Short mmCIF file of C-alpha atoms in Angstrom, two decimals:
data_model
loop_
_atom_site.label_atom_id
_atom_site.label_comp_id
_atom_site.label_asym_id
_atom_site.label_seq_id
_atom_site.Cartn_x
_atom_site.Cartn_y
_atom_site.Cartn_z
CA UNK T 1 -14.54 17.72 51.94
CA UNK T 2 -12.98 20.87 53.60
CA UNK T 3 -10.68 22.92 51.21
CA UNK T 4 -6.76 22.88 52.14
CA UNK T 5 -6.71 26.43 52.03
CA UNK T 6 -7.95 29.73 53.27
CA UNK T 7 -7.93 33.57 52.47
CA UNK T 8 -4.98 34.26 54.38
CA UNK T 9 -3.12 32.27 52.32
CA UNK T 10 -4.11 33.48 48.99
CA UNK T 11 -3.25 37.17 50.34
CA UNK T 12 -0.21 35.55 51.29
CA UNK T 13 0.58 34.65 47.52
CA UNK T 14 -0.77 37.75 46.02
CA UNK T 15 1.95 39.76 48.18
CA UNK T 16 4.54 37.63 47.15
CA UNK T 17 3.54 38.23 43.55
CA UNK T 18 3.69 42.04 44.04
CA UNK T 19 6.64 42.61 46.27
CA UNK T 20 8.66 39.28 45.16
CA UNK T 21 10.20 38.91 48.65
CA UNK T 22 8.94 37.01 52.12
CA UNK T 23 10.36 39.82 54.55
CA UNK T 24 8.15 42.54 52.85
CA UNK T 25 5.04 40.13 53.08
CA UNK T 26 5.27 39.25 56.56
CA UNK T 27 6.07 42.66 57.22
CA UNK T 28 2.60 43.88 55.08
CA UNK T 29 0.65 40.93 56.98
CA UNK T 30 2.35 41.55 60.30
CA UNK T 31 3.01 37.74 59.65
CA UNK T 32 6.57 36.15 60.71
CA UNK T 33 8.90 35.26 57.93
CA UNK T 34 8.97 31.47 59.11
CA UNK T 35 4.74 31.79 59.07
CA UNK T 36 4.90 33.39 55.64
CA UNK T 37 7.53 30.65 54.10
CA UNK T 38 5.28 27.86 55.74
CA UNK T 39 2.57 28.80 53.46
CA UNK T 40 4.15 29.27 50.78
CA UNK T 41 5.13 25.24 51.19
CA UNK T 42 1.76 24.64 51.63
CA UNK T 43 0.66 26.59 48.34
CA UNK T 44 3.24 25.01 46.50
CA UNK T 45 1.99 21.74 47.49
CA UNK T 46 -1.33 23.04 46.53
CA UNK T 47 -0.73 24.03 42.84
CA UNK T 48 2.06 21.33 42.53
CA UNK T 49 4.19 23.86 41.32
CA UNK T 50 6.97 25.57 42.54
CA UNK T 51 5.13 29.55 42.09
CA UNK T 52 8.12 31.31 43.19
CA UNK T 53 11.84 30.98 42.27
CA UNK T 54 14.72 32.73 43.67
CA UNK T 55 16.80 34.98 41.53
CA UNK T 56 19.40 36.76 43.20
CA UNK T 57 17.19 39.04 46.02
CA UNK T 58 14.31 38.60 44.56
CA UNK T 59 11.23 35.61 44.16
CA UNK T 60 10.53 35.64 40.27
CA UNK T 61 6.89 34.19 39.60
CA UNK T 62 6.74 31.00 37.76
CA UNK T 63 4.42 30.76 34.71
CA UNK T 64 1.41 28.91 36.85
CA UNK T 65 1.72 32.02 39.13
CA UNK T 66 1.51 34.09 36.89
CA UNK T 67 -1.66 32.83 35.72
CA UNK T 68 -2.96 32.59 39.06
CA UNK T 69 -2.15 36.36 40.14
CA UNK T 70 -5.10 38.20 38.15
CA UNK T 71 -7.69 35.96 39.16
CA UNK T 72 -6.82 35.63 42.87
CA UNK T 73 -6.43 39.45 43.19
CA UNK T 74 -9.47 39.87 41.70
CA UNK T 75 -11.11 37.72 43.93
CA UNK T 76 -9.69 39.30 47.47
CA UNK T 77 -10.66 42.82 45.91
CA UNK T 78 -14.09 42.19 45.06
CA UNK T 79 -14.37 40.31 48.95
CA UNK T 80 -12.86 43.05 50.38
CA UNK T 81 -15.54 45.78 48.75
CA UNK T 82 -18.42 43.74 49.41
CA UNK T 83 -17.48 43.25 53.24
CA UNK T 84 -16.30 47.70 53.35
CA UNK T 85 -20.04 48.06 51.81
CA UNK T 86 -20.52 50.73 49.58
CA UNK T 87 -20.29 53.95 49.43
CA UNK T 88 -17.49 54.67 51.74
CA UNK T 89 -15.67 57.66 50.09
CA UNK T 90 -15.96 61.09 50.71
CA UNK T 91 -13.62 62.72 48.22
CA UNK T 92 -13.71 66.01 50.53
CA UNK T 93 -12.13 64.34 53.61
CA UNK T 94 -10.26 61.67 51.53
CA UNK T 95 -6.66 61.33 51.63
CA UNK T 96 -6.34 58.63 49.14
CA UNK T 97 -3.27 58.39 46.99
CA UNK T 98 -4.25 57.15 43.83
CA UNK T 99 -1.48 55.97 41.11
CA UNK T 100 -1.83 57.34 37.30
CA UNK T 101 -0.22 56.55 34.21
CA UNK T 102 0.38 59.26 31.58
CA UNK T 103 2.89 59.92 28.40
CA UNK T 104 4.57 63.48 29.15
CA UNK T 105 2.14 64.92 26.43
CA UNK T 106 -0.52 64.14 29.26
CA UNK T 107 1.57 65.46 32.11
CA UNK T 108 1.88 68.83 30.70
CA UNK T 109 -1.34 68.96 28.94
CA UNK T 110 -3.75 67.31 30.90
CA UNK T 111 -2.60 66.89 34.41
CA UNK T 112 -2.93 70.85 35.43
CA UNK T 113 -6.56 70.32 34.15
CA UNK T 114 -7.14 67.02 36.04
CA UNK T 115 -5.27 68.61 39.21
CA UNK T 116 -7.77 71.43 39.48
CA UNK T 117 -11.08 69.84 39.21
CA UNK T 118 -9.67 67.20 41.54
CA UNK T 119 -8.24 69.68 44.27
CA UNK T 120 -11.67 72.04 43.41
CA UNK T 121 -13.87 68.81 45.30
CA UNK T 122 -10.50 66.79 47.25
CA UNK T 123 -8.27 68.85 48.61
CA UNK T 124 -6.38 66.13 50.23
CA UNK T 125 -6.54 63.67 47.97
CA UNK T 126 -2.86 62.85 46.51
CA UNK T 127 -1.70 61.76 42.86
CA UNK T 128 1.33 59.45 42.00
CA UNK T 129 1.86 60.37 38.02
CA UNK T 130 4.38 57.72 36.54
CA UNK T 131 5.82 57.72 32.65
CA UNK T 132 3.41 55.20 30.58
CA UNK T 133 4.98 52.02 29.45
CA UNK T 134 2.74 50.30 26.99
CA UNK T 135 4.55 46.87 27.64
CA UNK T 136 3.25 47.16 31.30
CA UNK T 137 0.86 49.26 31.53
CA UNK T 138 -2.09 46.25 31.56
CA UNK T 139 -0.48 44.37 34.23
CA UNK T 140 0.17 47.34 36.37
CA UNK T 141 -3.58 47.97 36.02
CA UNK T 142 -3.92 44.35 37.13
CA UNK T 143 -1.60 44.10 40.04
CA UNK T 144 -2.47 47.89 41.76
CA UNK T 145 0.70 49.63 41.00
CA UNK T 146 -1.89 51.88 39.11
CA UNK T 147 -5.46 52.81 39.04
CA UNK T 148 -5.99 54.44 35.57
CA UNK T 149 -4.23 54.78 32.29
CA UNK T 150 -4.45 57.58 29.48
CA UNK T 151 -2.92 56.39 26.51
CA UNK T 152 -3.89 56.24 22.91
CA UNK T 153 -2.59 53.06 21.98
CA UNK T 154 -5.71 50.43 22.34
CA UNK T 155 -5.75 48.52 25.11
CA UNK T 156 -8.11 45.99 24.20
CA UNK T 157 -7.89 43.15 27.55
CA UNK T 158 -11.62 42.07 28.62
CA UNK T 159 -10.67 43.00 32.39
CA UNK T 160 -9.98 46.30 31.24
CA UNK T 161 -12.44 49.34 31.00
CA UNK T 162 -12.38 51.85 28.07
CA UNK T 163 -13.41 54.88 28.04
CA UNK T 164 -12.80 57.45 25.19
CA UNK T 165 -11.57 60.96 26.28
CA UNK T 166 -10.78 63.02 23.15
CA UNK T 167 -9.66 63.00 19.42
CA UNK T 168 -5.98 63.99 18.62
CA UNK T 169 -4.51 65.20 15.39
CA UNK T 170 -0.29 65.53 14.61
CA UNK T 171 1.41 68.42 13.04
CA UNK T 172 5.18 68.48 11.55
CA UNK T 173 7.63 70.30 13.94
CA UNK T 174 10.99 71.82 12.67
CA UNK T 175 13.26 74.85 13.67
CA UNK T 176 11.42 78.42 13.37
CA UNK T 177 15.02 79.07 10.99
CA UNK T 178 14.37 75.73 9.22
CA UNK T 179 16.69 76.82 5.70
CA UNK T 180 14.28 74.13 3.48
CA UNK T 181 10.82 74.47 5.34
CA UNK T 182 9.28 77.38 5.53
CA UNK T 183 5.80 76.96 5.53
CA UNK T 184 3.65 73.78 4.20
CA UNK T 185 6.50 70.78 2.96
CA UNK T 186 5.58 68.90 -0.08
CA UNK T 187 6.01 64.84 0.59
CA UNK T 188 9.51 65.29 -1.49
CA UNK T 189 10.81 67.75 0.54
CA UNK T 190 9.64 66.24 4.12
CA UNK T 191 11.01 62.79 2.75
CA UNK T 192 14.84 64.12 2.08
CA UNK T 193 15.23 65.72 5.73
CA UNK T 194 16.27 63.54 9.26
CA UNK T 195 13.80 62.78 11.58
CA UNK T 196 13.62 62.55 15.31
CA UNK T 197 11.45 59.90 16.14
CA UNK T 198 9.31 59.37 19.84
CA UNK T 199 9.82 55.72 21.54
CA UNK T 200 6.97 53.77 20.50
CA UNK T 201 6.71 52.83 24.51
CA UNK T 202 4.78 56.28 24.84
CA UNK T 203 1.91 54.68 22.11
CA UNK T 204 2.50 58.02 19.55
CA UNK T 205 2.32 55.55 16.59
CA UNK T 206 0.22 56.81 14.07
CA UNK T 207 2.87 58.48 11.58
CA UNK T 208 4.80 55.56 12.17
CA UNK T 209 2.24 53.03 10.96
CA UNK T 210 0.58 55.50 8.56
CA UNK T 211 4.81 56.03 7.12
CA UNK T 212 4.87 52.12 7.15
CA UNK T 213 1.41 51.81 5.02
CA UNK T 214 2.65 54.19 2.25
CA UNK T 215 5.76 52.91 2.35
CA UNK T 216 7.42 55.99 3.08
CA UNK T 217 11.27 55.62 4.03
CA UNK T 218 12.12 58.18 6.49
CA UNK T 219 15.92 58.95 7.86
CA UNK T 220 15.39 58.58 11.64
CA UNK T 221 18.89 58.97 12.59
CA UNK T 222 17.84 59.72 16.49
CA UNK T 223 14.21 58.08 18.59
CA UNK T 224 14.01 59.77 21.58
CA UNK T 225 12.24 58.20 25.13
CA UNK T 226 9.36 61.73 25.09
CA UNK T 227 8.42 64.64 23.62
CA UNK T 228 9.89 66.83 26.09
CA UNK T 229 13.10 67.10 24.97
CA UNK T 230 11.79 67.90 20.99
CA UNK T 231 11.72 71.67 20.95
CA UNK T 232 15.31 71.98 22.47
CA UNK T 233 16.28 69.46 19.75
CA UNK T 234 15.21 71.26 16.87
CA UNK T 235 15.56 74.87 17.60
CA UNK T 236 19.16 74.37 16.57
CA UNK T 237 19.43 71.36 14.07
CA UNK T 238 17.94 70.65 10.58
CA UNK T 239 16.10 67.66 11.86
CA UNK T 240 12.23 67.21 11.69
CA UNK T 241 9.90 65.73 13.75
CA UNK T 242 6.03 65.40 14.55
CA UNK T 243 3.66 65.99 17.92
CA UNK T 244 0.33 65.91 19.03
CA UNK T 245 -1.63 69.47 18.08
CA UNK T 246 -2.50 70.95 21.49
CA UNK T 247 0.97 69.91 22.93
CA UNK T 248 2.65 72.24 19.51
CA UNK T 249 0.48 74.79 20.58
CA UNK T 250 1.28 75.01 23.73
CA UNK T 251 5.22 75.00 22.73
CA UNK T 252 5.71 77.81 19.82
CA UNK T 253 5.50 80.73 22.27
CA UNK T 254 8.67 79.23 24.08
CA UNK T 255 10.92 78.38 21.93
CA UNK T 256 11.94 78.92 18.46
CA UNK T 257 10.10 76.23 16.25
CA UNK T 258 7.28 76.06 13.95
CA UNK T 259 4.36 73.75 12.91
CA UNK T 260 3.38 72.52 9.61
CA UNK T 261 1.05 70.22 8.17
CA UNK T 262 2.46 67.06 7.22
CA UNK T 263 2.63 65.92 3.83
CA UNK T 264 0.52 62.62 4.56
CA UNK T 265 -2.69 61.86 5.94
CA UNK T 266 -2.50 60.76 9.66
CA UNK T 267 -5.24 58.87 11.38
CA UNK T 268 -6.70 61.07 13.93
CA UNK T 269 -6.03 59.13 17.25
CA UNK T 270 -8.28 58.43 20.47
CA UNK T 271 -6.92 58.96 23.64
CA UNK T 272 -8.80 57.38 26.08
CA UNK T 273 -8.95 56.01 29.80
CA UNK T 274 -8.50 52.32 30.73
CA UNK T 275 -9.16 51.38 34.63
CA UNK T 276 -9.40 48.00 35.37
CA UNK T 277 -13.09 46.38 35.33
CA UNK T 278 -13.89 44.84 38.59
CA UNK T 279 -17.17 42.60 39.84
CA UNK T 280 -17.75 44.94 42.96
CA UNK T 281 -16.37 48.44 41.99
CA UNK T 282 -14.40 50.72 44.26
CA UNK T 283 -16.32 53.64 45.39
CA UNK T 284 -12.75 55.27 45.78
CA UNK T 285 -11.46 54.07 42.42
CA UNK T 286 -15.07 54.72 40.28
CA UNK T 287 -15.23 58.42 42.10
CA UNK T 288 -11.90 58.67 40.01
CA UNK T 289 -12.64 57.37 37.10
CA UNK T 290 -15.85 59.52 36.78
CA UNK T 291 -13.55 62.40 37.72
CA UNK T 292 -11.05 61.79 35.11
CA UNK T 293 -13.72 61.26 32.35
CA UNK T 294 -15.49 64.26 33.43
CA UNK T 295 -12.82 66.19 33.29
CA UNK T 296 -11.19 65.22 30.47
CA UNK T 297 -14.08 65.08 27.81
CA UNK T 298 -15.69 68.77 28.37
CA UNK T 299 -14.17 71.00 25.78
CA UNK T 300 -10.72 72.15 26.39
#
């Protein structure tokens, strides 16, 4: 019995998925709009399910195709490396733009690093460096709207590849004119002042969690989206707050604040590098992901 559909129409439904509108998947297929909403009839006949709803300008996936979306763009990536062949990029004549998700500790600590050794052996090769979003970061991964992922939050999906990078400790952070801390706080002392807390979206948890375990209570009368606002913050205010080591390094010879070590014992996190794990890698996307862990776990 001959199947009722083809390839074409499966890239028909993946585009949907990732640009929610027909115009901009006919345009992307060089298809008409009346050719593009004629398969989607025929999909949705297919599935017996409706796949895409309207709401307002945009087609909003219905569970089903939702849970069709990984597999099926798994399935047209892995045909479309084994017909390319392998080994198919030359990162010296490449002008690839590859898509990266970082916190703003990683942009200013890690992305000059990655940017050299990348430039050093592909010049033309281009980077698209978007803020992390925990709460998306696995189906962007999935979809294509990014390649790779440095985060330290676990990301523990089975299509997704982990690679560790590099250990990270915290230090406290408070103004260099702090009038209680000067120096080393005791827990007491710490406790009584207001924090400024990060957005959990960035995956800086561990004094959180390790707060919640002890059952510390902590005034956190402001949360703030990054760290990059934090030293402006405190140089003039009595409020106390926390970052990675390297990135409080890299801050006290700008501005007027000082480290400290915090009164309780906090987890030393990994940071690491998730890409997504595919049946017939990418030369492009594995020359990256090699680059990135090459990169990032020689001694800094």
């Amino acid at each position: 019995m001959a199947a009722d559909y083809d390839m074409g129409m499966l890239r028909v439904f993946v585009l949907v998925h990732e640009t929610r509108s027909v115009t901009a998947t006919a345009e992307q297929l060089f298809l008409s709009q009346p050719s593009v909403s004629y398969t989607l009839r025929k999909l949705r006949k297919h599935f017996n399910d409706p796949l895409f709803q309207r709401r307002g300008n945009r087609l909003e996936p219905t569970p089903m195709a939702e849970g069709l979306y990984p597999p099926l763009k798994s399935l047209l990536e892995s045909m479309d490396q084994a017909m390319a062949g392998a080994s198919r990029f030359d990162p010296s004549s490449s002008t690839r733009r590859f898509r990266l998700r970082m916190t703003d500790v990683g942009v200013s600590g890690l992305l000059p690093t990655i940017l050299k050794d990348m430039r050093r052996v592909a010049p033309s090769v281009m980077l698209d460096v978007e803020a992390l979003n925990l709460a998306t970061a696995v189906d962007e991964l999935r979809s294509g709207q990014a390649e790779a992922v440095i985060c330290t939050t676990r990301l523990d999906e089975p299509d997704v590849r982990r690679d560790m990078l590099f250990e990270q400790a915290y230090v406290g952070l408070c103004s260099a004119d702090h009038p209680r801390i000067q120096g080393d706080p005791d827990l007491a002392t710490w406790q009584a002042e207001d924090h400024v807390g990060v957005a959990t979206s960035t995956g800086h948890r561990a004094l959180d969690l390790r707060a919640q375990e002890l059952e510390i209570v902590r005034r956190v009368p402001l949360v703030i989206p990054n760290f990059v606002a934090l030293p402006h913050l405190l140089e003039d205010s009595e409020m106390v707050s926390y970052a990675p080591a390297g990135m409080a390094a890299r801050l006290l010879g700008r501005h007027r604040i000082a480290t400290f070590h915090l009164p309780i014992e906090v987890p030393v996190t990994e940071v690491a590098l998730y890409t997504l794990r595919r049946e017939f890698p990418s030369p492009a996307l594995e020359w990256l992901r090699r680059t990135l862990v090459t990169t990032l776990q020689a001694p800094r």
